[in-house]
Coordinates of C-alpha atoms in Angstrom, one line a residue:
X424 CA -28.1 123.5 -9.4
X425 CA -28.6 121.6 -12.7
X426 CA -25.5 119.5 -12.1
X427 CA -26.6 118.5 -8.6
X428 CA -30.0 117.5 -10.0
X429 CA -28.7 115.3 -12.7
X430 CA -26.3 113.7 -10.2
X431 CA -29.1 113.0 -7.7
X432 CA -31.2 111.5 -10.4
X433 CA -28.3 109.2 -11.5
X434 CA -28.1 110.6 -15.0
X435 CA -24.4 111.2 -14.6
X436 CA -21.5 110.5 -12.2
X437 CA -18.6 112.7 -11.2
X438 CA -15.3 111.2 -12.1
X439 CA -11.7 112.3 -11.4
X440 CA -10.8 115.6 -13.0
X441 CA -14.2 117.0 -12.1
X442 CA -15.7 115.5 -15.2
X443 CA -19.2 114.2 -15.7
X444 CA -19.7 110.7 -17.2
X445 CA -23.2 109.8 -18.4
X446 CA -24.7 106.8 -16.6
X447 CA -26.6 104.0 -18.5
X448 CA -29.9 105.6 -17.3
X449 CA -28.8 109.0 -18.6
X450 CA -27.7 107.6 -22.0
X451 CA -31.0 105.7 -22.4
X452 CA -33.1 108.7 -21.5
X453 CA -31.2 110.9 -23.9
X454 CA -31.6 108.4 -26.7
X455 CA -35.3 108.1 -25.9
X456 CA -35.8 111.9 -26.0
X457 CA -33.9 112.0 -29.3
X458 CA -36.1 109.3 -30.7
X459 CA -39.4 110.9 -29.7
X460 CA -38.5 114.6 -29.9
X461 CA -34.8 115.6 -30.3
X462 CA -35.5 119.2 -29.4
X463 CA -36.0 118.1 -25.8
X464 CA -32.3 117.3 -25.7
X465 CA -30.7 119.8 -28.1
X466 CA -30.2 123.4 -26.9
X467 CA -32.1 125.2 -29.6
X468 CA -35.4 125.6 -27.8
X469 CA -33.7 126.9 -24.6
X470 CA -31.7 129.3 -26.8
X471 CA -34.9 130.5 -28.5
X472 CA -36.6 131.2 -25.2
X473 CA -33.6 133.1 -23.9
X474 CA -33.7 135.1 -27.1
X475 CA -37.4 136.0 -26.5
X476 CA -36.5 137.0 -23.0
X477 CA -33.9 139.4 -24.3
X478 CA -36.4 140.9 -26.7
X479 CA -38.8 141.4 -23.7
X480 CA -36.0 143.2 -21.8
X481 CA -35.3 145.5 -24.7
X482 CA -39.0 146.2 -25.2
X483 CA -39.2 144.6 -28.6
X484 CA -41.5 141.7 -27.6
X485 CA -44.6 141.6 -25.3
X486 CA -44.1 139.4 -22.3
X487 CA -47.7 138.0 -22.3
X488 CA -47.4 137.0 -26.0
X489 CA -44.1 135.2 -25.4
X490 CA -45.5 133.4 -22.4
X491 CA -48.6 132.2 -24.3
X492 CA -46.5 130.9 -27.2
X493 CA -44.1 129.2 -24.9
X494 CA -46.9 127.4 -23.0
X495 CA -48.5 126.3 -26.3
X496 CA -45.2 125.0 -27.6
X497 CA -44.4 123.0 -24.5
X498 CA -48.0 121.8 -24.1
X499 CA -47.8 120.4 -27.6
X500 CA -44.5 118.7 -26.9
X501 CA -45.7 117.3 -23.7
X502 CA -48.8 115.7 -25.4
X503 CA -46.6 114.3 -28.2
X504 CA -44.2 112.8 -25.7
X505 CA -47.1 111.2 -23.6
X506 CA -48.5 109.7 -26.8
X507 CA -45.2 108.1 -27.6
X508 CA -43.8 107.3 -24.2
X509 CA -44.2 103.6 -24.8
X510 CA -41.6 103.9 -27.6
X511 CA -38.9 104.0 -24.9
X512 CA -39.8 100.5 -23.7
X513 CA -37.4 98.9 -26.2
X514 CA -34.5 101.0 -25.2
X515 CA -35.1 100.4 -21.5
X516 CA -35.7 96.7 -22.1
X517 CA -32.4 96.4 -23.9
X518 CA -30.4 98.4 -21.4
X519 CA -31.7 97.0 -18.1
X520 CA -32.6 93.4 -18.9
X521 CA -30.1 90.7 -18.1
X522 CA -28.5 90.6 -21.5
X523 CA -26.4 87.5 -20.6
X524 CA -29.7 85.7 -20.2
X525 CA -31.8 87.1 -23.1
X526 CA -29.1 88.1 -25.6
X527 CA -26.2 86.4 -27.3
X528 CA -23.3 87.7 -29.4
X529 CA -24.6 87.7 -33.0
X530 CA -22.8 90.0 -35.5
X531 CA -20.1 92.6 -35.3
X532 CA -20.8 96.3 -35.4
X533 CA -19.2 98.1 -38.3
X534 CA -18.4 101.1 -36.1
X535 CA -17.0 99.6 -32.9
X536 CA -16.1 96.1 -34.2
X537 CA -17.8 94.8 -31.0
X538 CA -20.4 92.1 -31.1
X539 CA -24.0 93.1 -31.3
X540 CA -26.3 91.1 -28.9
X541 CA -29.3 89.4 -30.5
X542 CA -32.5 89.8 -28.5
X543 CA -35.3 87.6 -29.9
X544 CA -38.0 90.0 -28.6
X545 CA -40.6 90.6 -29.8
X546 CA -39.6 92.7 -31.5
X547 CA -36.3 91.1 -32.5
X548 CA -33.3 93.5 -32.4
X549 CA -29.6 93.8 -32.1
X550 CA -28.1 95.8 -29.3
X551 CA -24.6 97.3 -28.9
X552 CA -23.7 97.3 -25.2
X553 CA -20.8 99.7 -25.8
X554 CA -22.8 102.5 -27.6
X555 CA -26.3 101.7 -26.2
X556 CA -27.6 101.7 -29.8
X557 CA -30.5 99.4 -30.7
X558 CA -31.0 98.0 -34.2
X559 CA -34.5 96.8 -34.7
X560 CA -34.9 93.9 -37.2
X561 CA -37.7 93.1 -39.6
X562 CA -40.5 90.9 -38.3
X563 CA -42.3 88.2 -40.3
X564 CA -39.2 86.0 -41.0
X565 CA -36.3 84.4 -39.4
X566 CA -32.9 86.1 -38.7
X567 CA -29.8 83.9 -38.8
X568 CA -26.0 84.5 -38.6
X569 CA -23.9 84.8 -41.7
X570 CA -20.4 84.8 -40.3
X571 CA -17.7 86.7 -42.0
X572 CA -19.7 88.6 -44.6
X573 CA -19.7 92.4 -44.5
X574 CA -21.8 95.1 -46.0
X575 CA -20.0 96.9 -48.9
X576 CA -21.3 100.2 -47.7
X577 CA -20.9 100.3 -43.9
X578 CA -18.8 97.2 -43.1
X579 CA -21.4 95.9 -40.6
X580 CA -21.4 92.1 -40.4
X581 CA -24.4 90.7 -42.3
X582 CA -27.2 88.5 -41.2
X583 CA -29.5 86.3 -43.3
X584 CA -33.3 86.9 -43.4
X585 CA -35.5 84.0 -44.4
X586 CA -39.2 84.2 -45.2
X587 CA -42.0 82.0 -46.5
X588 CA -42.3 78.3 -47.4
X589 CA -40.4 77.2 -49.2
X590 CA -37.8 79.5 -47.6
X591 CA -36.5 82.5 -49.5
X592 CA -33.3 83.9 -48.0
X593 CA -31.8 87.4 -48.4
X594 CA -28.8 89.2 -47.0
X595 CA -29.6 91.7 -44.2
X596 CA -27.4 94.6 -43.0
X597 CA -28.8 95.8 -39.7
X598 CA -27.3 99.3 -40.1
X599 CA -28.6 99.9 -43.7
X600 CA -32.0 98.5 -42.7
X601 CA -32.3 101.1 -40.0
X602 CA -30.6 103.9 -41.9
X603 CA -31.9 103.5 -45.5
X604 CA -30.5 105.8 -48.2
X605 CA -33.2 107.4 -50.4
X606 CA -31.1 106.9 -53.6
X607 CA -31.6 103.2 -53.4
X608 CA -35.4 103.5 -53.5
X609 CA -38.3 103.0 -51.0
X610 CA -37.5 100.8 -48.0
X611 CA -39.5 97.5 -48.0
X612 CA -42.2 97.4 -45.4
X613 CA -42.6 101.2 -45.5
X614 CA -45.0 101.7 -48.4
X615 CA -46.2 105.1 -47.1
X616 CA -42.7 106.6 -47.1
X617 CA -43.3 107.9 -50.7
X618 CA -46.3 109.9 -49.5
X619 CA -44.1 112.3 -47.4
X620 CA -45.0 116.0 -48.0
X621 CA -42.2 118.4 -48.8
X622 CA -40.6 119.7 -45.6
X623 CA -41.8 116.7 -43.6
X624 CA -38.9 114.4 -44.4
X625 CA -37.4 114.7 -40.9
X626 CA -40.6 113.9 -39.1
X627 CA -41.3 111.0 -41.5
X628 CA -37.9 109.6 -40.9
X629 CA -38.5 109.8 -37.1
X630 CA -41.9 108.1 -37.4
X631 CA -40.3 105.3 -39.4
X632 CA -37.7 104.8 -36.8
X633 CA -40.4 104.6 -34.1
X634 CA -42.3 102.0 -36.1
X635 CA -39.1 99.9 -36.4
X636 CA -38.4 100.2 -32.7
X637 CA -41.9 99.1 -31.9
X638 CA -41.7 96.1 -34.2
X639 CA -44.5 97.2 -36.5
X640 CA -42.8 96.6 -39.8
X641 CA -43.9 93.3 -41.3
X642 CA -41.5 92.3 -44.0
X643 CA -42.2 89.3 -46.2
X644 CA -39.8 90.1 -48.9
X645 CA -36.1 91.2 -49.3
X646 CA -35.5 93.8 -46.5
X647 CA -33.4 96.0 -48.8
X648 CA -34.3 97.9 -52.0
X649 CA -33.1 96.2 -55.2
X650 CA -30.7 99.1 -55.9
X651 CA -28.8 98.5 -52.7
X652 CA -25.2 97.4 -53.7
X653 CA -25.7 94.3 -51.5
X654 CA -28.6 93.2 -53.7
X655 CA -27.2 94.4 -57.0
X656 CA -24.1 92.3 -56.6
X657 CA -26.3 89.2 -56.4
X658 CA -28.8 90.0 -59.1
X659 CA -28.8 87.6 -62.0
X660 CA -32.1 88.5 -63.8
X661 CA -35.2 90.8 -63.7
X662 CA -38.3 89.1 -62.2
X663 CA -41.0 89.2 -64.9
X664 CA -43.6 88.5 -62.2
X665 CA -43.0 91.7 -60.2
X666 CA -41.0 94.9 -60.0
X667 CA -38.2 92.9 -58.3
X668 CA -35.2 90.9 -59.4
X669 CA -34.0 87.3 -59.1
X670 CA -30.9 86.8 -56.9
X671 CA -28.9 83.7 -56.1
X672 CA -30.0 82.4 -52.7
X673 CA -27.1 83.3 -50.4
X674 CA -27.4 79.9 -48.6
X675 CA -26.0 78.4 -51.8
X676 CA -26.0 74.6 -52.3
X677 CA -26.7 71.8 -52.3
X678 CA -30.1 72.9 -53.4
X679 CA -29.1 75.7 -55.8
X680 CA -31.9 78.2 -56.4
X681 CA -32.8 81.7 -57.4
X682 CA -35.4 83.8 -55.4
X683 CA -37.4 86.8 -56.2
X684 CA -36.9 89.9 -54.0
X685 CA -40.5 91.0 -54.2
X686 CA -42.7 87.9 -54.8
X687 CA -42.8 84.4 -53.3
X688 CA -41.1 82.8 -56.3
X689 CA -38.3 80.3 -56.1
X690 CA -36.5 79.0 -59.2
X691 CA -34.8 75.6 -58.5
X692 CA -31.8 74.8 -60.7
X693 CA -31.3 71.2 -61.8
X694 CA -30.2 68.7 -59.1
X695 CA -27.1 67.9 -61.2
X696 CA -25.7 71.3 -60.5
X697 CA -22.6 71.1 -58.2
X698 CA -21.6 74.7 -58.0
X699 CA -22.8 78.1 -59.0
X700 CA -20.7 81.3 -59.0
X701 CA -21.8 84.8 -59.6
X702 CA -19.4 86.5 -62.0
X703 CA -18.3 90.1 -62.0
X704 CA -19.2 90.2 -65.7
X705 CA -22.6 91.6 -66.5
X706 CA -25.0 91.5 -69.5
X707 CA -24.7 94.8 -71.4
X708 CA -28.4 95.3 -71.8
X709 CA -30.0 94.0 -68.6
X710 CA -27.1 94.8 -66.4
X711 CA -27.4 91.5 -64.6
X712 CA -24.5 89.3 -63.4
X713 CA -23.6 86.3 -65.5
X714 CA -23.5 82.8 -63.8
X715 CA -20.9 80.2 -63.9
X716 CA -22.6 76.8 -63.5
X717 CA -20.7 73.6 -62.9
X718 CA -22.4 70.2 -63.2
X719 CA -21.6 67.0 -61.4
X720 CA -19.3 64.7 -63.3
X721 CA -21.2 62.8 -66.0
X722 CA -24.6 64.4 -65.1
X723 CA -24.6 67.5 -67.3
X724 CA -27.9 68.0 -69.0
X725 CA -26.1 70.2 -71.6
X726 CA -24.3 67.9 -73.9
X727 CA -20.5 68.1 -73.7
X728 CA -20.4 70.8 -71.1
X729 CA -19.6 70.3 -67.4
X730 CA -19.1 74.1 -67.0
X731 CA -21.5 76.5 -68.5
X732 CA -21.7 80.3 -68.5
X733 CA -25.2 81.7 -68.5
X734 CA -27.0 85.0 -68.6
X735 CA -30.1 83.5 -67.0
X736 CA -32.5 86.2 -68.1
X737 CA -32.1 85.4 -71.8
X738 CA -30.8 81.8 -71.6
X739 CA -33.5 79.6 -73.0
X740 CA -31.5 76.5 -72.4
X741 CA -31.2 77.0 -68.6
X742 CA -34.7 78.3 -68.3
X743 CA -35.9 75.0 -69.8
X744 CA -34.1 73.1 -67.1
X745 CA -35.3 74.8 -64.0
X746 CA -38.3 74.1 -61.8
X747 CA -40.3 77.1 -60.6
X748 CA -42.4 77.3 -57.4
X749 CA -44.9 80.2 -57.2
X750 CA -46.5 81.3 -53.9
X751 CA -46.1 80.7 -50.2
X752 CA -47.4 77.3 -48.9
X753 CA -48.1 78.9 -45.6
X754 CA -51.0 80.8 -47.2
X755 CA -52.5 77.3 -47.7
X756 CA -55.5 77.2 -50.0
X757 CA -56.4 80.9 -49.8
X758 CA -57.0 82.7 -53.0
X759 CA -53.7 84.6 -52.6
X760 CA -51.8 81.4 -52.1
X761 CA -49.3 79.7 -54.3
X762 CA -50.0 78.3 -57.7
X763 CA -47.8 75.3 -57.1
X764 CA -44.9 74.0 -59.0
X765 CA -44.0 74.0 -62.7
X766 CA -41.2 73.7 -65.2
X767 CA -40.2 76.1 -67.9
X768 CA -39.2 79.6 -68.7
X769 CA -39.3 82.3 -66.0
X770 CA -38.0 85.2 -68.1
X771 CA -38.0 86.2 -71.6
X772 CA -40.7 88.2 -73.4
X773 CA -43.2 88.2 -70.5
X774 CA -45.8 86.1 -68.6
X775 CA -47.2 84.6 -71.8
X776 CA -43.8 83.2 -72.6
X777 CA -43.7 80.9 -69.5
X778 CA -44.5 77.3 -70.1

């Protein structure tokens, strides 16, 4: 019988009360089938075949036609599964590796409140031992802990994601990164997502999930869209160099800086700054958060003001005090490398307005 088969194959175990409990192997296989082709797990295809058999019995459908179509269907599914069988490696690697050796408690899951294990990979990922769920992380940067901060959408504990040289750091929610919401805009690292044809959204979402699982998404920018609430609450100015925005670096002081979400641009605030706070108050036109800037005692560059409120996007005083670094030094002397350092305005009327 079916039950005997799945017991012999160690997919389930019989527990008191004549109940079946999925084994770790069974859970991983089911998740792998869902990832590659969820119809292999869900009952719809079996139900459709039984419906065709009923039609044959009633003389409504021809047996040979039904058999040919069924063979074509399962042949296509088999070929698709074979082509993507390596996508299960990540799931098996997480479930059957010695996690006490290769993983360490990193952040808390917003669903179970259990710690997710960080596995350096490649590819890097977070793993929930309780639910057997894997959360692939972006590659191309460094993931760090950010203890105690939670995503305003899903309550998952946040990480920090740093890229480039000098380092630009962004908040990272492992759940939102793997389950992006279309209303926030295209997911960074998935430029082809906008090319989805009508009706193919489900297949495209599955393909993006597979790419993430295989570690194929190189992300050298903020891992979330600019309209994600996590980024919006840190936005202090549009970025005139790109379609992105400037946010306050979440690592904060003592080197206070703003970073662009889409381009390798770092805006260093004066060394005399002691503390910067993002205010709830926003500019009415640009919809960017205001900044409260506190200077060290006796070192304020703004005469008579140790505490200063700024809308950085239109504040010519603060823009005249910052130091701007363009580009990524890791690109060295290539034509796409950085343009070095400079002082002066980063916002305002456009590129020609920068000193």
